[in-house]
mmCIF file of C-alpha atoms in Angstrom:
data_model
loop_
_atom_site.group_PDB
_atom_site.id
_atom_site.type_symbol
_atom_site.label_atom_id
_atom_site.label_comp_id
_atom_site.label_asym_id
_atom_site.label_seq_id
_atom_site.Cartn_x
_atom_site.Cartn_y
_atom_site.Cartn_z
ATOM 1 C CA UNK A 630 2.045 10.570 -62.227
ATOM 2 C CA UNK A 631 -0.236 9.231 -59.490
ATOM 3 C CA UNK A 632 1.259 11.343 -56.734
ATOM 4 C CA UNK A 633 -1.245 12.521 -54.292
ATOM 5 C CA UNK A 634 -0.612 14.762 -50.913
ATOM 6 C CA UNK A 635 -2.581 14.277 -48.189
ATOM 7 C CA UNK A 636 -3.226 16.887 -45.636
ATOM 8 C CA UNK A 637 -5.466 16.230 -42.607
ATOM 9 C CA UNK A 638 -5.553 16.144 -39.300
ATOM 10 C CA UNK A 639 -6.374 13.242 -37.523
ATOM 11 C CA UNK A 640 -5.465 11.521 -34.222
ATOM 12 C CA UNK A 641 -1.943 9.794 -34.678
ATOM 13 C CA UNK A 642 -1.802 5.935 -33.597
ATOM 14 C CA UNK A 643 0.560 7.231 -31.201
ATOM 15 C CA UNK A 644 -2.181 9.953 -29.967
ATOM 16 C CA UNK A 645 -4.370 7.579 -29.470
ATOM 17 C CA UNK A 646 -1.798 5.252 -27.105
ATOM 18 C CA UNK A 647 -1.147 8.016 -25.139
ATOM 19 C CA UNK A 648 -5.447 9.332 -25.267
ATOM 20 C CA UNK A 649 -5.981 5.117 -24.000
ATOM 21 C CA UNK A 650 -2.810 5.323 -21.766
ATOM 22 C CA UNK A 651 -4.016 8.944 -19.911
ATOM 23 C CA UNK A 652 -8.061 7.227 -19.702
ATOM 24 C CA UNK A 653 -6.479 4.069 -18.236
ATOM 25 C CA UNK A 654 -4.591 5.504 -15.548
ATOM 26 C CA UNK A 655 -7.472 7.948 -14.398
ATOM 27 C CA UNK A 656 -9.277 4.685 -14.284
ATOM 28 C CA UNK A 657 -6.935 2.859 -12.018
ATOM 29 C CA UNK A 658 -6.949 5.859 -10.043
ATOM 30 C CA UNK A 659 -10.598 5.879 -9.261
ATOM 31 C CA UNK A 660 -10.613 2.681 -7.979
ATOM 32 C CA UNK A 661 -8.094 3.149 -5.790
ATOM 33 C CA UNK A 662 -9.288 5.908 -4.893
ATOM 34 C CA UNK A 663 -12.948 4.381 -4.193
ATOM 35 C CA UNK A 664 -11.161 1.138 -2.561
ATOM 36 C CA UNK A 665 -12.361 0.988 1.251
ATOM 37 C CA UNK A 666 -8.913 -0.259 2.072
ATOM 38 C CA UNK A 667 -5.876 1.710 2.745
ATOM 39 C CA UNK A 668 -3.834 1.454 -0.799
ATOM 40 C CA UNK A 669 -0.449 2.803 0.187
ATOM 41 C CA UNK A 670 3.263 3.020 -1.386
ATOM 42 C CA UNK A 671 6.209 3.359 1.085
ATOM 43 C CA UNK A 672 9.766 3.986 0.108
ATOM 44 C CA UNK A 673 13.141 2.175 1.183
ATOM 45 C CA UNK A 674 13.171 4.129 4.392
ATOM 46 C CA UNK A 675 9.591 4.112 5.323
ATOM 47 C CA UNK A 676 8.071 7.425 3.565
ATOM 48 C CA UNK A 677 5.032 7.700 2.425
ATOM 49 C CA UNK A 678 4.749 8.187 -1.221
ATOM 50 C CA UNK A 679 0.791 8.137 -2.018
ATOM 51 C CA UNK A 680 -2.149 6.675 0.071
ATOM 52 C CA UNK A 681 -5.752 7.059 -1.089
ATOM 53 C CA UNK A 682 -8.324 8.660 1.034
ATOM 54 C CA UNK A 683 -9.330 5.785 3.506
ATOM 55 C CA UNK A 684 -5.228 5.353 4.175
ATOM 56 C CA UNK A 685 -5.853 8.923 4.833
ATOM 57 C CA UNK A 686 -8.569 8.285 7.114
ATOM 58 C CA UNK A 687 -7.201 5.568 9.266
ATOM 59 C CA UNK A 688 -3.964 7.807 10.050
ATOM 60 C CA UNK A 689 -6.026 10.513 10.762
ATOM 61 C CA UNK A 690 -4.974 13.408 8.072
ATOM 62 C CA UNK A 691 -6.193 16.088 6.578
ATOM 63 C CA UNK A 692 -4.775 15.506 3.212
ATOM 64 C CA UNK A 693 -2.299 13.410 1.555
ATOM 65 C CA UNK A 694 0.018 16.927 1.245
ATOM 66 C CA UNK A 695 0.260 16.961 4.862
ATOM 67 C CA UNK A 696 1.925 13.256 5.647
ATOM 68 C CA UNK A 697 3.942 13.083 1.722
ATOM 69 C CA UNK A 698 7.050 11.892 2.977
ATOM 70 C CA UNK A 699 6.934 11.937 5.596
ATOM 71 C CA UNK A 700 7.622 8.357 7.528
ATOM 72 C CA UNK A 701 5.068 5.885 8.131
ATOM 73 C CA UNK A 702 7.500 4.834 11.206
ATOM 74 C CA UNK A 703 6.185 7.647 13.361
ATOM 75 C CA UNK A 704 3.071 6.186 13.708
ATOM 76 C CA UNK A 705 4.759 3.123 15.458
ATOM 77 C CA UNK A 706 6.620 2.504 18.417
ATOM 78 C CA UNK A 707 7.941 -0.604 20.538
ATOM 79 C CA UNK A 708 7.586 -4.395 18.568
ATOM 80 C CA UNK A 709 5.189 -2.954 16.217
ATOM 81 C CA UNK A 710 7.787 -0.346 14.765
ATOM 82 C CA UNK A 711 10.854 -3.074 14.756
ATOM 83 C CA UNK A 712 8.942 -5.817 12.956
ATOM 84 C CA UNK A 713 7.477 -3.407 10.465
ATOM 85 C CA UNK A 714 10.719 -1.910 9.718
ATOM 86 C CA UNK A 715 12.120 -5.724 8.897
ATOM 87 C CA UNK A 716 8.778 -6.834 7.167
ATOM 88 C CA UNK A 717 9.713 -2.905 4.464
ATOM 89 C CA UNK A 718 13.248 -4.479 4.501
ATOM 90 C CA UNK A 719 12.296 -7.946 3.122
ATOM 91 C CA UNK A 720 9.999 -5.889 0.537
ATOM 92 C CA UNK A 721 12.651 -4.482 -0.814
ATOM 93 C CA UNK A 722 14.543 -7.653 -0.561
ATOM 94 C CA UNK A 723 11.818 -8.419 -3.048
ATOM 95 C CA UNK A 724 9.053 -10.933 -0.744
ATOM 96 C CA UNK A 725 5.790 -10.262 -0.708
ATOM 97 C CA UNK A 726 3.816 -10.307 2.963
ATOM 98 C CA UNK A 727 1.496 -9.996 5.468
ATOM 99 C CA UNK A 728 2.343 -8.261 8.774
ATOM 100 C CA UNK A 729 -0.109 -7.383 11.637
ATOM 101 C CA UNK A 730 1.373 -4.451 13.831
ATOM 102 C CA UNK A 731 -0.177 -1.548 16.122
ATOM 103 C CA UNK A 732 -0.281 2.180 15.104
ATOM 104 C CA UNK A 733 -1.143 5.536 17.186
ATOM 105 C CA UNK A 734 -3.074 7.675 14.646
ATOM 106 C CA UNK A 735 -1.908 11.654 14.224
ATOM 107 C CA UNK A 736 -4.771 12.263 16.596
ATOM 108 C CA UNK A 737 -3.318 9.612 19.030
ATOM 109 C CA UNK A 738 -5.888 6.866 18.512
ATOM 110 C CA UNK A 739 -4.494 3.075 18.517
ATOM 111 C CA UNK A 740 -5.229 1.080 15.814
ATOM 112 C CA UNK A 741 -4.069 -2.634 15.224
ATOM 113 C CA UNK A 742 -3.975 -2.451 11.455
ATOM 114 C CA UNK A 743 -3.427 -5.854 8.837
ATOM 115 C CA UNK A 744 -1.059 -5.187 5.960
ATOM 116 C CA UNK A 745 -0.066 -7.044 2.344
ATOM 117 C CA UNK A 746 2.448 -5.652 0.606
ATOM 118 C CA UNK A 747 4.546 -6.075 -2.446
ATOM 119 C CA UNK A 748 7.597 -5.019 -4.078
ATOM 120 C CA UNK A 749 6.953 -2.916 -7.230
ATOM 121 C CA UNK A 750 9.593 -2.978 -9.804
ATOM 122 C CA UNK A 751 11.333 -1.312 -12.693
ATOM 123 C CA UNK A 752 12.016 -2.676 -16.109
ATOM 124 C CA UNK A 753 15.164 -4.211 -14.698
ATOM 125 C CA UNK A 754 13.759 -5.730 -12.135
ATOM 126 C CA UNK A 755 14.629 -3.595 -9.320
ATOM 127 C CA UNK A 756 12.439 -2.973 -6.019
ATOM 128 C CA UNK A 757 11.404 0.413 -6.329
ATOM 129 C CA UNK A 758 8.488 0.930 -3.923
ATOM 130 C CA UNK A 759 6.792 -1.258 -1.395
ATOM 131 C CA UNK A 760 3.130 -1.374 -2.632
ATOM 132 C CA UNK A 761 0.581 -2.111 -0.009
ATOM 133 C CA UNK A 762 -3.225 -2.982 1.163
ATOM 134 C CA UNK A 763 -3.913 -2.059 4.518
ATOM 135 C CA UNK A 764 -6.934 -2.248 7.377
ATOM 136 C CA UNK A 765 -7.603 -1.824 10.759
ATOM 137 C CA UNK A 766 -8.530 -4.715 12.363
ATOM 138 C CA UNK A 767 -9.397 -3.365 16.147
ATOM 139 C CA UNK A 768 -12.443 -4.729 15.864
ATOM 140 C CA UNK A 769 -10.932 -8.223 15.195
ATOM 141 C CA UNK A 770 -8.280 -8.395 17.220
ATOM 142 C CA UNK A 771 -11.350 -6.905 20.536
ATOM 143 C CA UNK A 772 -13.215 -9.950 19.909
ATOM 144 C CA UNK A 773 -11.384 -12.821 18.230
ATOM 145 C CA UNK A 774 -14.445 -15.473 17.758
ATOM 146 C CA UNK A 775 -15.995 -13.002 14.709
ATOM 147 C CA UNK A 776 -14.303 -12.236 11.395
ATOM 148 C CA UNK A 777 -13.645 -8.765 9.797
ATOM 149 C CA UNK A 778 -15.546 -7.506 7.352
ATOM 150 C CA UNK A 779 -12.852 -8.807 4.636
ATOM 151 C CA UNK A 780 -13.811 -11.780 5.967
ATOM 152 C CA UNK A 781 -10.564 -12.290 7.951
ATOM 153 C CA UNK A 782 -9.592 -14.048 11.004
ATOM 154 C CA UNK A 783 -7.229 -12.392 13.528
ATOM 155 C CA UNK A 784 -3.769 -13.642 12.588
ATOM 156 C CA UNK A 785 -2.045 -12.724 15.946
ATOM 157 C CA UNK A 786 -0.469 -15.258 17.339
ATOM 158 C CA UNK A 787 -0.245 -12.843 21.274
ATOM 159 C CA UNK A 788 -4.189 -12.063 21.338
ATOM 160 C CA UNK A 789 -4.063 -11.074 24.848
ATOM 161 C CA UNK A 790 -1.330 -8.326 24.137
ATOM 162 C CA UNK A 791 -2.871 -8.022 20.356
ATOM 163 C CA UNK A 792 1.051 -6.993 19.495
ATOM 164 C CA UNK A 793 1.804 -7.325 15.927
ATOM 165 C CA UNK A 794 4.032 -10.578 15.901
ATOM 166 C CA UNK A 795 2.807 -12.331 12.460
ATOM 167 C CA UNK A 796 4.923 -12.087 9.270
ATOM 168 C CA UNK A 797 4.121 -14.199 6.313
ATOM 169 C CA UNK A 798 6.724 -13.556 3.399
ATOM 170 C CA UNK A 799 6.193 -15.366 -0.118
ATOM 171 C CA UNK A 800 9.122 -14.853 -2.121
ATOM 172 C CA UNK A 801 8.290 -12.986 -5.597
ATOM 173 C CA UNK A 802 11.576 -13.176 -7.516
ATOM 174 C CA UNK A 803 9.865 -15.588 -10.006
ATOM 175 C CA UNK A 804 7.744 -13.213 -11.370
#
């Protein structure tokens, strides 16, 4: 009566979608891991969730497992620490912004950093992570007449002491 039973093996739409998603995630991970800037995610209390190889190099960490879950606040002190804590609080309130600050790497080397961060939100609009791209601007701070590899001019308001003191923000609630 015109009824047929088809038996076959094929890729279903959901399997195809899963393969596509995995491929996209692998592609994105490749881009992030080859990025020359530090790309990282930070939790509400400053804990490091993830960091690419460029970031691990900046903080002089042997690998991600050695620093995952450790507070990034441990790399800072004084004014930089207080500024970064406030910056992280604002990111978790939904703002995006930039901050110059100082760190001491795990091997004791001082660096001046410039970060640009935004909140990562879940499907309900709740901020779940602080996502940032950070660069070492030590040479730019030491020699304010030159621009760095990223074409940015130094923006710290106290170049004599080269202490972090700039915070720019953009509210992202409209996104």
